[in-house]
PDB file of C-alpha atoms in Angstrom:
ATOM      1  CA  MET A 539      77.531 107.525  78.105  1.00 52.00           C
ATOM      2  CA  LYS A 540      79.332 104.795  76.175  1.00 68.00           C
ATOM      3  CA  TRP A 541      79.463 101.486  78.002  1.00 80.00           C
ATOM      4  CA  ASN A 542      82.812  99.830  78.604  1.00 89.00           C
ATOM      5  CA  ASP A 543      83.018  96.315  80.052  1.00 95.00           C
ATOM      6  CA  PHE A 544      85.347  95.989  83.005  1.00 97.00           C
ATOM      7  CA  THR A 545      86.607  93.490  85.572  1.00 98.00           C
ATOM      8  CA  VAL A 546      86.786  93.920  89.342  1.00 98.00           C
ATOM      9  CA  THR A 547      89.183  91.782  91.390  1.00 98.00           C
ATOM     10  CA  VAL A 548      88.929  91.694  95.175  1.00 98.00           C
ATOM     11  CA  PRO A 549      90.972  89.635  97.672  1.00 98.00           C
ATOM     12  CA  ALA A 550      89.686  87.468 100.487  1.00 97.00           C
ATOM     13  CA  SER A 551      90.534  88.399 104.050  1.00 97.00           C
ATOM     14  CA  THR A 552      91.029  86.988 107.498  1.00 97.00           C
ATOM     15  CA  ALA A 553      90.031  88.991 110.550  1.00 96.00           C
ATOM     16  CA  ASN A 554      90.688  89.348 114.272  1.00 96.00           C
ATOM     17  CA  LEU A 555      94.055  87.557 114.180  1.00 97.00           C
ATOM     18  CA  GLY A 556      93.313  86.454 117.726  1.00 97.00           C
ATOM     19  CA  PRO A 557      92.560  89.328 120.115  1.00 97.00           C
ATOM     20  CA  GLY A 558      92.186  92.011 117.418  1.00 97.00           C
ATOM     21  CA  PHE A 559      88.442  91.443 117.578  1.00 93.00           C
ATOM     22  CA  ASP A 560      86.517  93.267 114.816  1.00 93.00           C
ATOM     23  CA  SER A 561      89.538  95.506 114.225  1.00 97.00           C
ATOM     24  CA  ILE A 562      92.521  93.697 112.644  1.00 98.00           C
ATOM     25  CA  GLY A 563      92.308  92.355 109.109  1.00 98.00           C
ATOM     26  CA  LEU A 564      94.678  90.801 106.579  1.00 98.00           C
ATOM     27  CA  ALA A 565      94.081  90.444 102.837  1.00 98.00           C
ATOM     28  CA  LEU A 566      94.750  86.975 101.411  1.00 98.00           C
ATOM     29  CA  ASP A 567      95.936  85.855  97.993  1.00 98.00           C
ATOM     30  CA  LEU A 568      92.562  84.278  97.205  1.00 97.00           C
ATOM     31  CA  HIS A 569      90.391  86.366  94.913  1.00 98.00           C
ATOM     32  CA  MET A 570      86.894  87.012  93.611  1.00 98.00           C
ATOM     33  CA  THR A 571      86.855  88.235  90.014  1.00 98.00           C
ATOM     34  CA  ILE A 572      83.715  89.963  88.727  1.00 98.00           C
ATOM     35  CA  HIS A 573      83.335  90.483  84.969  1.00 97.00           C
ATOM     36  CA  VAL A 574      80.878  93.341  84.372  1.00 98.00           C
ATOM     37  CA  SER A 575      79.139  93.723  81.016  1.00 97.00           C
ATOM     38  CA  GLU A 576      76.155  95.649  79.657  1.00 96.00           C
ATOM     39  CA  ASN A 577      72.756  93.996  80.127  1.00 97.00           C
ATOM     40  CA  PRO A 578      69.115  95.161  80.131  1.00 96.00           C
ATOM     41  CA  VAL A 579      68.509  93.666  83.601  1.00 97.00           C
ATOM     42  CA  TRP A 580      70.675  92.638  86.534  1.00 98.00           C
ATOM     43  CA  THR A 581      71.982  89.097  86.049  1.00 98.00           C
ATOM     44  CA  VAL A 582      74.497  87.328  88.272  1.00 98.00           C
ATOM     45  CA  GLU A 583      76.219  84.121  87.186  1.00 97.00           C
ATOM     46  CA  TYR A 584      78.727  82.176  89.270  1.00 97.00           C
ATOM     47  CA  ALA A 585      81.281  79.918  87.638  1.00 96.00           C
ATOM     48  CA  ASN A 586      81.789  78.105  90.962  1.00 92.00           C
ATOM     49  CA  GLU A 587      79.307  75.407  91.941  1.00 91.00           C
ATOM     50  CA  GLU A 588      79.277  76.220  95.674  1.00 90.00           C
ATOM     51  CA  TYR A 589      78.096  79.781  94.939  1.00 93.00           C
ATOM     52  CA  ARG A 590      75.301  78.946  92.510  1.00 93.00           C
ATOM     53  CA  HIS A 591      72.581  78.817  95.149  1.00 94.00           C
ATOM     54  CA  LEU A 592      73.070  82.534  95.816  1.00 94.00           C
ATOM     55  CA  PRO A 593      70.586  85.045  94.302  1.00 95.00           C
ATOM     56  CA  ASN A 594      71.174  85.624  90.599  1.00 96.00           C
ATOM     57  CA  SER A 595      69.543  89.031  90.144  1.00 96.00           C
ATOM     58  CA  LYS A 596      68.808  92.207  92.139  1.00 96.00           C
ATOM     59  CA  ASP A 597      68.679  90.273  95.424  1.00 97.00           C
ATOM     60  CA  ASN A 598      72.378  89.422  95.171  1.00 98.00           C
ATOM     61  CA  LEU A 599      74.553  91.111  97.806  1.00 97.00           C
ATOM     62  CA  ILE A 600      76.899  92.587  95.189  1.00 98.00           C
ATOM     63  CA  VAL A 601      74.000  94.193  93.311  1.00 98.00           C
ATOM     64  CA  GLN A 602      72.289  95.354  96.515  1.00 98.00           C
ATOM     65  CA  THR A 603      75.520  97.014  97.604  1.00 98.00           C
ATOM     66  CA  ALA A 604      76.058  98.736  94.249  1.00 98.00           C
ATOM     67  CA  GLU A 605      72.500 100.073  94.204  1.00 98.00           C
ATOM     68  CA  LYS A 606      72.758 101.249  97.807  1.00 98.00           C
ATOM     69  CA  VAL A 607      75.911 103.207  96.977  1.00 98.00           C
ATOM     70  CA  ALA A 608      74.147 104.754  93.968  1.00 98.00           C
ATOM     71  CA  SER A 609      71.199 105.738  96.160  1.00 97.00           C
ATOM     72  CA  GLN A 610      73.502 107.353  98.731  1.00 96.00           C
ATOM     73  CA  TYR A 611      74.838 109.618  95.998  1.00 97.00           C
ATOM     74  CA  GLY A 612      71.413 110.324  94.502  1.00 97.00           C
ATOM     75  CA  LYS A 613      72.109 108.466  91.261  1.00 96.00           C
ATOM     76  CA  LEU A 614      70.482 105.703  89.237  1.00 94.00           C
ATOM     77  CA  LEU A 615      72.575 102.675  88.362  1.00 95.00           C
ATOM     78  CA  ALA A 616      72.355 101.024  84.960  1.00 93.00           C
ATOM     79  CA  PRO A 617      71.877  97.228  85.197  1.00 96.00           C
ATOM     80  CA  ALA A 618      74.633  94.853  84.188  1.00 97.00           C
ATOM     81  CA  LYS A 619      75.565  91.219  83.861  1.00 98.00           C
ATOM     82  CA  LEU A 620      78.017  89.961  86.465  1.00 98.00           C
ATOM     83  CA  LEU A 621      80.002  86.823  85.719  1.00 98.00           C
ATOM     84  CA  ILE A 622      81.868  85.789  88.859  1.00 98.00           C
ATOM     85  CA  GLU A 623      84.837  83.481  89.302  1.00 97.00           C
ATOM     86  CA  THR A 624      86.244  82.992  92.771  1.00 96.00           C
ATOM     87  CA  ASP A 625      88.652  80.880  94.805  1.00 93.00           C
ATOM     88  CA  ILE A 626      87.347  82.250  98.120  1.00 93.00           C
ATOM     89  CA  PRO A 627      85.586  79.443 100.015  1.00 89.00           C
ATOM     90  CA  LEU A 628      82.016  80.495 100.796  1.00 89.00           C
ATOM     91  CA  GLY A 629      80.994  80.867 104.443  1.00 84.00           C
ATOM     92  CA  ARG A 630      84.387  79.773 105.772  1.00 88.00           C
ATOM     93  CA  GLY A 631      85.503  82.799 107.759  1.00 87.00           C
ATOM     94  CA  LEU A 632      87.501  84.294 104.867  1.00 93.00           C
ATOM     95  CA  GLY A 633      85.459  87.419 104.266  1.00 93.00           C
ATOM     96  CA  SER A 634      83.335  86.214 101.340  1.00 93.00           C
ATOM     97  CA  SER A 635      80.543  88.660 102.252  1.00 94.00           C
ATOM     98  CA  ALA A 636      83.009  91.531 102.716  1.00 96.00           C
ATOM     99  CA  SER A 637      84.509  90.717  99.308  1.00 97.00           C
ATOM    100  CA  ALA A 638      81.029  90.888  97.776  1.00 97.00           C
ATOM    101  CA  ILE A 639      80.329  94.241  99.449  1.00 98.00           C
ATOM    102  CA  ALA A 640      83.695  95.604  98.332  1.00 98.00           C
ATOM    103  CA  GLY A 641      82.927  94.415  94.797  1.00 98.00           C
ATOM    104  CA  GLY A 642      79.558  96.162  94.838  1.00 98.00           C
ATOM    105  CA  ILE A 643      81.122  99.441  95.987  1.00 98.00           C
ATOM    106  CA  GLU A 644      83.731  99.263  93.234  1.00 98.00           C
ATOM    107  CA  ILE A 645      81.133  98.463  90.566  1.00 98.00           C
ATOM    108  CA  ALA A 646      79.023 101.471  91.582  1.00 98.00           C
ATOM    109  CA  ASP A 647      82.118 103.677  91.613  1.00 97.00           C
ATOM    110  CA  CYS A 648      83.100 102.547  88.107  1.00 96.00           C
ATOM    111  CA  LEU A 649      79.626 102.728  86.547  1.00 96.00           C
ATOM    112  CA  LEU A 650      78.779 106.117  88.038  1.00 96.00           C
ATOM    113  CA  GLY A 651      82.209 107.724  87.851  1.00 95.00           C
ATOM    114  CA  LEU A 652      82.073 108.657  91.533  1.00 96.00           C
ATOM    115  CA  ARG A 653      85.859 108.664  91.917  1.00 96.00           C
ATOM    116  CA  LEU A 654      85.608 107.549  95.531  1.00 98.00           C
ATOM    117  CA  THR A 655      88.775 107.641  97.605  1.00 97.00           C
ATOM    118  CA  LYS A 656      89.937 104.488  99.352  1.00 96.00           C
ATOM    119  CA  GLN A 657      88.943 106.027 102.698  1.00 95.00           C
ATOM    120  CA  GLU A 658      85.440 106.758 101.389  1.00 97.00           C
ATOM    121  CA  LYS A 659      85.109 103.165 100.172  1.00 98.00           C
ATOM    122  CA  VAL A 660      86.217 101.807 103.555  1.00 98.00           C
ATOM    123  CA  LYS A 661      83.701 104.061 105.316  1.00 97.00           C
ATOM    124  CA  ILE A 662      80.843 102.909 103.091  1.00 98.00           C
ATOM    125  CA  GLY A 663      81.886  99.267 103.429  1.00 98.00           C
ATOM    126  CA  THR A 664      82.196  99.488 107.203  1.00 97.00           C
ATOM    127  CA  GLU A 665      78.691 100.934 107.482  1.00 96.00           C
ATOM    128  CA  MET A 666      77.316  98.067 105.398  1.00 96.00           C
ATOM    129  CA  GLU A 667      79.403  95.268 106.934  1.00 94.00           C
ATOM    130  CA  GLY A 668      79.059  96.500 110.518  1.00 93.00           C
ATOM    131  CA  HIS A 669      82.780  96.276 111.325  1.00 94.00           C
ATOM    132  CA  PRO A 670      85.905  97.388 109.451  1.00 97.00           C
ATOM    133  CA  ASP A 671      88.316  94.444 109.687  1.00 97.00           C
ATOM    134  CA  ASN A 672      87.487  92.335 106.608  1.00 97.00           C
ATOM    135  CA  ILE A 673      86.247  95.129 104.390  1.00 98.00           C
ATOM    136  CA  SER A 674      89.268  97.383 104.966  1.00 98.00           C
ATOM    137  CA  ALA A 675      91.679  94.546 104.179  1.00 98.00           C
ATOM    138  CA  SER A 676      89.829  93.601 100.984  1.00 98.00           C
ATOM    139  CA  LEU A 677      89.718  97.217  99.803  1.00 98.00           C
ATOM    140  CA  LEU A 678      93.273  98.209 100.746  1.00 98.00           C
ATOM    141  CA  GLY A 679      95.271  94.961 100.694  1.00 98.00           C
ATOM    142  CA  GLY A 680      97.961  94.053 103.228  1.00 98.00           C
ATOM    143  CA  ALA A 681      97.114  94.331 106.925  1.00 98.00           C
ATOM    144  CA  THR A 682      94.709  96.847 108.417  1.00 98.00           C
ATOM    145  CA  ILE A 683      94.169  97.916 112.013  1.00 98.00           C
ATOM    146  CA  SER A 684      90.906  99.784 112.430  1.00 98.00           C
ATOM    147  CA  TYR A 685      88.585 101.510 114.869  1.00 97.00           C
ATOM    148  CA  ALA A 686      84.909 102.171 114.182  1.00 96.00           C
ATOM    149  CA  ASN A 687      82.069 103.116 116.522  1.00 92.00           C
ATOM    150  CA  GLY A 688      79.397 104.153 114.039  1.00 85.00           C
ATOM    151  CA  GLU A 689      80.527 107.769 113.995  1.00 88.00           C
ATOM    152  CA  ASP A 690      84.318 107.764 113.882  1.00 95.00           C
ATOM    153  CA  LEU A 691      86.527 105.573 111.676  1.00 97.00           C
ATOM    154  CA  ALA A 692      90.300 105.272 111.803  1.00 97.00           C
ATOM    155  CA  VAL A 693      92.359 102.816 109.738  1.00 98.00           C
ATOM    156  CA  VAL A 694      96.103 102.144 109.880  1.00 98.00           C
ATOM    157  CA  HIS A 695      97.278 100.387 106.726  1.00 98.00           C
ATOM    158  CA  VAL A 696     100.349  98.132 106.711  1.00 98.00           C
ATOM    159  CA  PRO A 697     100.851  97.345 102.996  1.00 97.00           C
ATOM    160  CA  LYS A 698     103.407  94.537 103.211  1.00 95.00           C
ATOM    161  CA  ALA A 699     103.504  91.325 105.221  1.00 96.00           C
ATOM    162  CA  ASP A 700     106.360  88.908 104.501  1.00 96.00           C
ATOM    163  CA  ILE A 701     104.803  85.738 105.869  1.00 98.00           C
ATOM    164  CA  GLY A 702     103.497  82.370 104.801  1.00 98.00           C
ATOM    165  CA  ILE A 703      99.882  81.477 105.579  1.00 98.00           C
ATOM    166  CA  ILE A 704      97.878  78.287 105.883  1.00 98.00           C
ATOM    167  CA  ILE A 705      94.101  78.224 106.083  1.00 97.00           C
ATOM    168  CA  LEU A 706      92.561  75.051 107.503  1.00 96.00           C
ATOM    169  CA  VAL A 707      88.973  74.684 106.339  1.00 93.00           C
ATOM    170  CA  PRO A 708      86.811  72.127 108.207  1.00 90.00           C
ATOM    171  CA  GLN A 709      83.948  70.251 106.584  1.00 83.00           C
ATOM    172  CA  GLU A 710      81.279  71.900 108.740  1.00 77.00           C
ATOM    173  CA  VAL A 711      79.840  75.264 107.743  1.00 71.00           C
ATOM    174  CA  PHE A 712      78.197  77.600 110.242  1.00 66.00           C
ATOM    175  CA  LEU A 713      76.916  81.143 109.935  1.00 63.00           C
ATOM    176  CA  THR A 714      78.557  84.224 111.421  1.00 63.00           C
ATOM    177  CA  SER A 715      75.342  84.858 113.348  1.00 64.00           C
ATOM    178  CA  GLU A 716      75.628  81.386 114.890  1.00 69.00           C
ATOM    179  CA  SER A 717      79.273  81.964 115.765  1.00 71.00           C
ATOM    180  CA  ARG A 718      78.531  85.326 117.365  1.00 72.00           C
ATOM    181  CA  GLY A 719      75.798  83.628 119.380  1.00 76.00           C
ATOM    182  CA  LEU A 720      78.494  81.583 121.138  1.00 82.00           C
ATOM    183  CA  LEU A 721      80.031  84.701 122.684  1.00 86.00           C
ATOM    184  CA  PRO A 722      79.160  85.878 126.221  1.00 87.00           C
ATOM    185  CA  GLU A 723      77.260  89.116 126.811  1.00 89.00           C
ATOM    186  CA  LYS A 724      79.847  90.149 129.404  1.00 91.00           C
ATOM    187  CA  LEU A 725      83.558  89.442 129.802  1.00 91.00           C
ATOM    188  CA  ASP A 726      85.597  89.247 132.989  1.00 93.00           C
ATOM    189  CA  TYR A 727      87.492  92.515 133.554  1.00 95.00           C
ATOM    190  CA  LYS A 728      90.896  90.840 133.941  1.00 95.00           C
ATOM    191  CA  LYS A 729      90.376  88.798 130.772  1.00 94.00           C
ATOM    192  CA  ALA A 730      89.406  91.940 128.884  1.00 95.00           C
ATOM    193  CA  ILE A 731      92.541  93.745 130.040  1.00 96.00           C
ATOM    194  CA  SER A 732      94.742  90.782 129.127  1.00 97.00           C
ATOM    195  CA  SER A 733      93.228  90.399 125.652  1.00 96.00           C
ATOM    196  CA  SER A 734      93.353  94.140 125.042  1.00 97.00           C
ATOM    197  CA  ALA A 735      97.061  94.152 125.901  1.00 98.00           C
ATOM    198  CA  ALA A 736      97.651  91.201 123.560  1.00 98.00           C
ATOM    199  CA  ALA A 737      95.801  93.016 120.769  1.00 98.00           C
ATOM    200  CA  ASN A 738      97.975  96.089 121.307  1.00 98.00           C
ATOM    201  CA  VAL A 739     101.121  94.006 120.915  1.00 98.00           C
ATOM    202  CA  VAL A 740      99.740  92.201 117.844  1.00 98.00           C
ATOM    203  CA  SER A 741      99.030  95.583 116.230  1.00 98.00           C
ATOM    204  CA  ALA A 742     102.451  97.015 117.051  1.00 98.00           C
ATOM    205  CA  ALA A 743     104.208  93.835 115.928  1.00 98.00           C
ATOM    206  CA  ILE A 744     102.366  93.800 112.583  1.00 98.00           C
ATOM    207  CA  ALA A 745     103.199  97.444 112.012  1.00 97.00           C
ATOM    208  CA  SER A 746     106.894  96.786 112.692  1.00 98.00           C
ATOM    209  CA  GLY A 747     107.003  93.543 110.680  1.00 97.00           C
ATOM    210  CA  ASP A 748     107.626  91.346 113.741  1.00 98.00           C
ATOM    211  CA  TRP A 749     105.260  88.528 112.848  1.00 98.00           C
ATOM    212  CA  GLN A 750     106.906  86.108 115.256  1.00 98.00           C
ATOM    213  CA  THR A 751     105.744  88.249 118.172  1.00 98.00           C
ATOM    214  CA  ALA A 752     102.398  88.900 116.490  1.00 98.00           C
ATOM    215  CA  GLY A 753     101.836  85.152 116.107  1.00 98.00           C
ATOM    216  CA  ARG A 754     102.675  84.443 119.732  1.00 98.00           C
ATOM    217  CA  MET A 755     100.297  87.159 120.949  1.00 98.00           C
ATOM    218  CA  MET A 756      97.556  85.951 118.596  1.00 98.00           C
ATOM    219  CA  GLU A 757      97.250  82.914 120.843  1.00 98.00           C
ATOM    220  CA  LYS A 758      96.603  85.049 123.973  1.00 97.00           C
ATOM    221  CA  ASP A 759      93.056  85.889 122.918  1.00 96.00           C
ATOM    222  CA  GLU A 760      90.227  85.533 125.430  1.00 94.00           C
ATOM    223  CA  PHE A 761      87.664  87.627 123.577  1.00 94.00           C
ATOM    224  CA  HIS A 762      86.355  84.806 121.408  1.00 92.00           C
ATOM    225  CA  GLU A 763      88.678  81.810 120.938  1.00 93.00           C
ATOM    226  CA  THR A 764      87.670  80.200 124.246  1.00 92.00           C
ATOM    227  CA  TYR A 765      84.020  80.175 123.214  1.00 92.00           C
ATOM    228  CA  ARG A 766      84.422  79.109 119.581  1.00 91.00           C
ATOM    229  CA  LYS A 767      87.280  76.632 119.493  1.00 92.00           C
ATOM    230  CA  ALA A 768      85.045  73.654 120.334  1.00 90.00           C
ATOM    231  CA  LYS A 769      83.659  74.017 116.804  1.00 89.00           C
ATOM    232  CA  PHE A 770      87.062  72.948 115.421  1.00 93.00           C
ATOM    233  CA  PRO A 771      87.863  69.230 115.747  1.00 93.00           C
ATOM    234  CA  GLY A 772      91.389  68.742 117.124  1.00 96.00           C
ATOM    235  CA  PHE A 773      91.964  72.469 117.757  1.00 96.00           C
ATOM    236  CA  ASP A 774      94.533  71.998 120.531  1.00 97.00           C
ATOM    237  CA  GLU A 775      96.308  69.207 118.630  1.00 98.00           C
ATOM    238  CA  ILE A 776      96.527  71.386 115.508  1.00 98.00           C
ATOM    239  CA  ARG A 777      98.059  74.214 117.519  1.00 98.00           C
ATOM    240  CA  ALA A 778     100.568  71.836 119.090  1.00 98.00           C
ATOM    241  CA  VAL A 779     101.626  70.446 115.695  1.00 98.00           C
ATOM    242  CA  CYS A 780     102.006  73.978 114.302  1.00 98.00           C
ATOM    243  CA  ARG A 781     104.130  75.082 117.265  1.00 97.00           C
ATOM    244  CA  LYS A 782     106.368  72.027 116.904  1.00 97.00           C
ATOM    245  CA  ALA A 783     106.831  72.822 113.213  1.00 97.00           C
ATOM    246  CA  GLY A 784     107.901  76.375 114.043  1.00 97.00           C
ATOM    247  CA  ALA A 785     104.732  78.281 113.064  1.00 98.00           C
ATOM    248  CA  TYR A 786     104.457  81.735 114.593  1.00 98.00           C
ATOM    249  CA  GLY A 787     100.856  81.282 115.719  1.00 98.00           C
ATOM    250  CA  THR A 788      97.343  80.016 115.065  1.00 98.00           C
ATOM    251  CA  ALA A 789      93.962  81.695 115.393  1.00 97.00           C
ATOM    252  CA  ILE A 790      90.348  81.341 114.324  1.00 95.00           C
ATOM    253  CA  SER A 791      89.815  83.166 111.034  1.00 94.00           C
ATOM    254  CA  GLY A 792      87.157  85.798 111.647  1.00 86.00           C
ATOM    255  CA  ALA A 793      84.082  84.252 113.191  1.00 80.00           C
ATOM    256  CA  GLY A 794      85.147  80.875 111.740  1.00 73.00           C
ATOM    257  CA  PRO A 795      84.889  78.193 110.658  1.00 82.00           C
ATOM    258  CA  SER A 796      88.456  78.263 109.313  1.00 94.00           C
ATOM    259  CA  LEU A 797      91.767  78.361 111.145  1.00 97.00           C
ATOM    260  CA  PHE A 798      94.504  80.863 110.280  1.00 98.00           C
ATOM    261  CA  ILE A 799      98.147  79.809 110.701  1.00 98.00           C
ATOM    262  CA  VAL A 800     101.057  82.209 110.204  1.00 98.00           C
ATOM    263  CA  MET A 801     104.690  81.206 109.729  1.00 98.00           C
ATOM    264  CA  GLU A 802     107.957  82.176 108.112  1.00 98.00           C
ATOM    265  CA  LYS A 803     107.587  82.860 104.406  1.00 97.00           C
ATOM    266  CA  GLY A 804     108.509  79.779 102.376  1.00 97.00           C
ATOM    267  CA  LYS A 805     107.625  77.290 105.106  1.00 97.00           C
ATOM    268  CA  GLU A 806     103.900  77.106 104.355  1.00 97.00           C
ATOM    269  CA  GLN A 807     104.062  74.242 101.821  1.00 97.00           C
ATOM    270  CA  GLU A 808     106.025  71.973 104.162  1.00 97.00           C
ATOM    271  CA  LEU A 809     103.656  72.569 107.087  1.00 98.00           C
ATOM    272  CA  SER A 810     100.679  72.207 104.778  1.00 97.00           C
ATOM    273  CA  ARG A 811     101.785  68.686 103.892  1.00 97.00           C
ATOM    274  CA  ILE A 812     102.140  67.805 107.587  1.00 97.00           C
ATOM    275  CA  LEU A 813      98.703  69.151 108.462  1.00 98.00           C
ATOM    276  CA  SER A 814      97.015  67.528 105.465  1.00 97.00           C
ATOM    277  CA  LYS A 815      98.388  64.167 106.522  1.00 97.00           C
ATOM    278  CA  GLN A 816      97.559  64.452 110.236  1.00 97.00           C
ATOM    279  CA  PHE A 817      94.195  66.227 109.889  1.00 97.00           C
ATOM    280  CA  PRO A 818      92.634  64.909 106.661  1.00 96.00           C
ATOM    281  CA  HIS A 819      89.150  66.111 107.674  1.00 95.00           C
ATOM    282  CA  TYR A 820      90.343  69.678 106.979  1.00 96.00           C
ATOM    283  CA  GLU A 821      91.010  71.221 103.588  1.00 94.00           C
ATOM    284  CA  CYS A 822      94.464  72.799 103.709  1.00 96.00           C
ATOM    285  CA  LEU A 823      95.111  75.991 101.726  1.00 96.00           C
ATOM    286  CA  ALA A 824      98.673  77.322 101.585  1.00 97.00           C
ATOM    287  CA  THR A 825      98.682  80.971 100.578  1.00 97.00           C
ATOM    288  CA  LYS A 826     100.181  84.392 101.298  1.00 97.00           C
ATOM    289  CA  PRO A 827      99.005  87.953 101.995  1.00 98.00           C
ATOM    290  CA  ALA A 828      97.620  90.011  99.129  1.00 98.00           C
ATOM    291  CA  GLU A 829      99.533  93.281  98.965  1.00 96.00           C
ATOM    292  CA  THR A 830      97.059  94.769  96.473  1.00 97.00           C
ATOM    293  CA  GLY A 831      93.472  95.471  97.467  1.00 98.00           C
ATOM    294  CA  ILE A 832      90.473  95.761  95.175  1.00 98.00           C
ATOM    295  CA  LYS A 833      91.120  96.880  91.621  1.00 97.00           C
ATOM    296  CA  SER A 834      89.169  97.394  88.411  1.00 96.00           C
ATOM    297  CA  VAL A 835      90.435  97.074  84.867  1.00 95.00           C
ATOM    298  CA  GLN A 836      88.622  97.965  81.654  1.00 88.00           C
ATOM    299  CA  THR A 837      88.148  94.970  79.373  1.00 78.00           C
ATOM    300  CA  VAL A 838      90.245  95.194  76.226  1.00 61.00           C
ATOM    301  CA  LEU A 839      88.409  93.838  73.189  1.00 53.00           C
TER     302      LEU A 839
END
């Protein structure tokens, strides 16, 4: 089969959005771009310095994912060179691993001509990632509300979100495994009911485009925020400043260590300047939702 170089672009994502623990995701307008070209062996090169310590051959997560997909379908995958450019901060609670897994699925689909449906890609990604929130958002774009228990998978896709977003990235990096270790083994019944109700309202509000209500309910989470917020210097002060400025709500992005702030579209740059000035120990990224999920385009020579 004749080889054709191609490029895969996949958006970052934020997950949970407060009480939507392991189920609600939102694609962000920060992207990983993977240039795929013919090569006798697997080679992975990162243009970004912070990624260059990652494995540069078959041990890379993108390659491992692609080969696992090929194996699932009983096929052999030809090796390739991957040149990767990305503006997704690594290990900052913005779905960098989910983006890599999504990229690997797409590469396998393109190289093998599997013609996987979006639902099939989300199913494969959920099995590999362990939860559907980040991976579904990166694959589909927009907002996703998902259920997965290892056997059944259901995803509601909300393609459009007219909001402004700020991501506050602290200097400290910590692993998802470390962040999950902060969570209790059991949760008080009343707290669980309260957070479940808040998650229901967040989901319904997102689906109806009422992000003001969604933002307010994001802050009612007791599933994980209580146990993780100490990792964020000035967490309560940041929330207070955001509320005063009219932001809809704040939440921990995924397992952390970034903070997700949602507000009226067009107001993100103004609030970003305020936060950058008052909390200089955070990197402040003003962005928006990504309406388009993962995509691949053949390279035109």
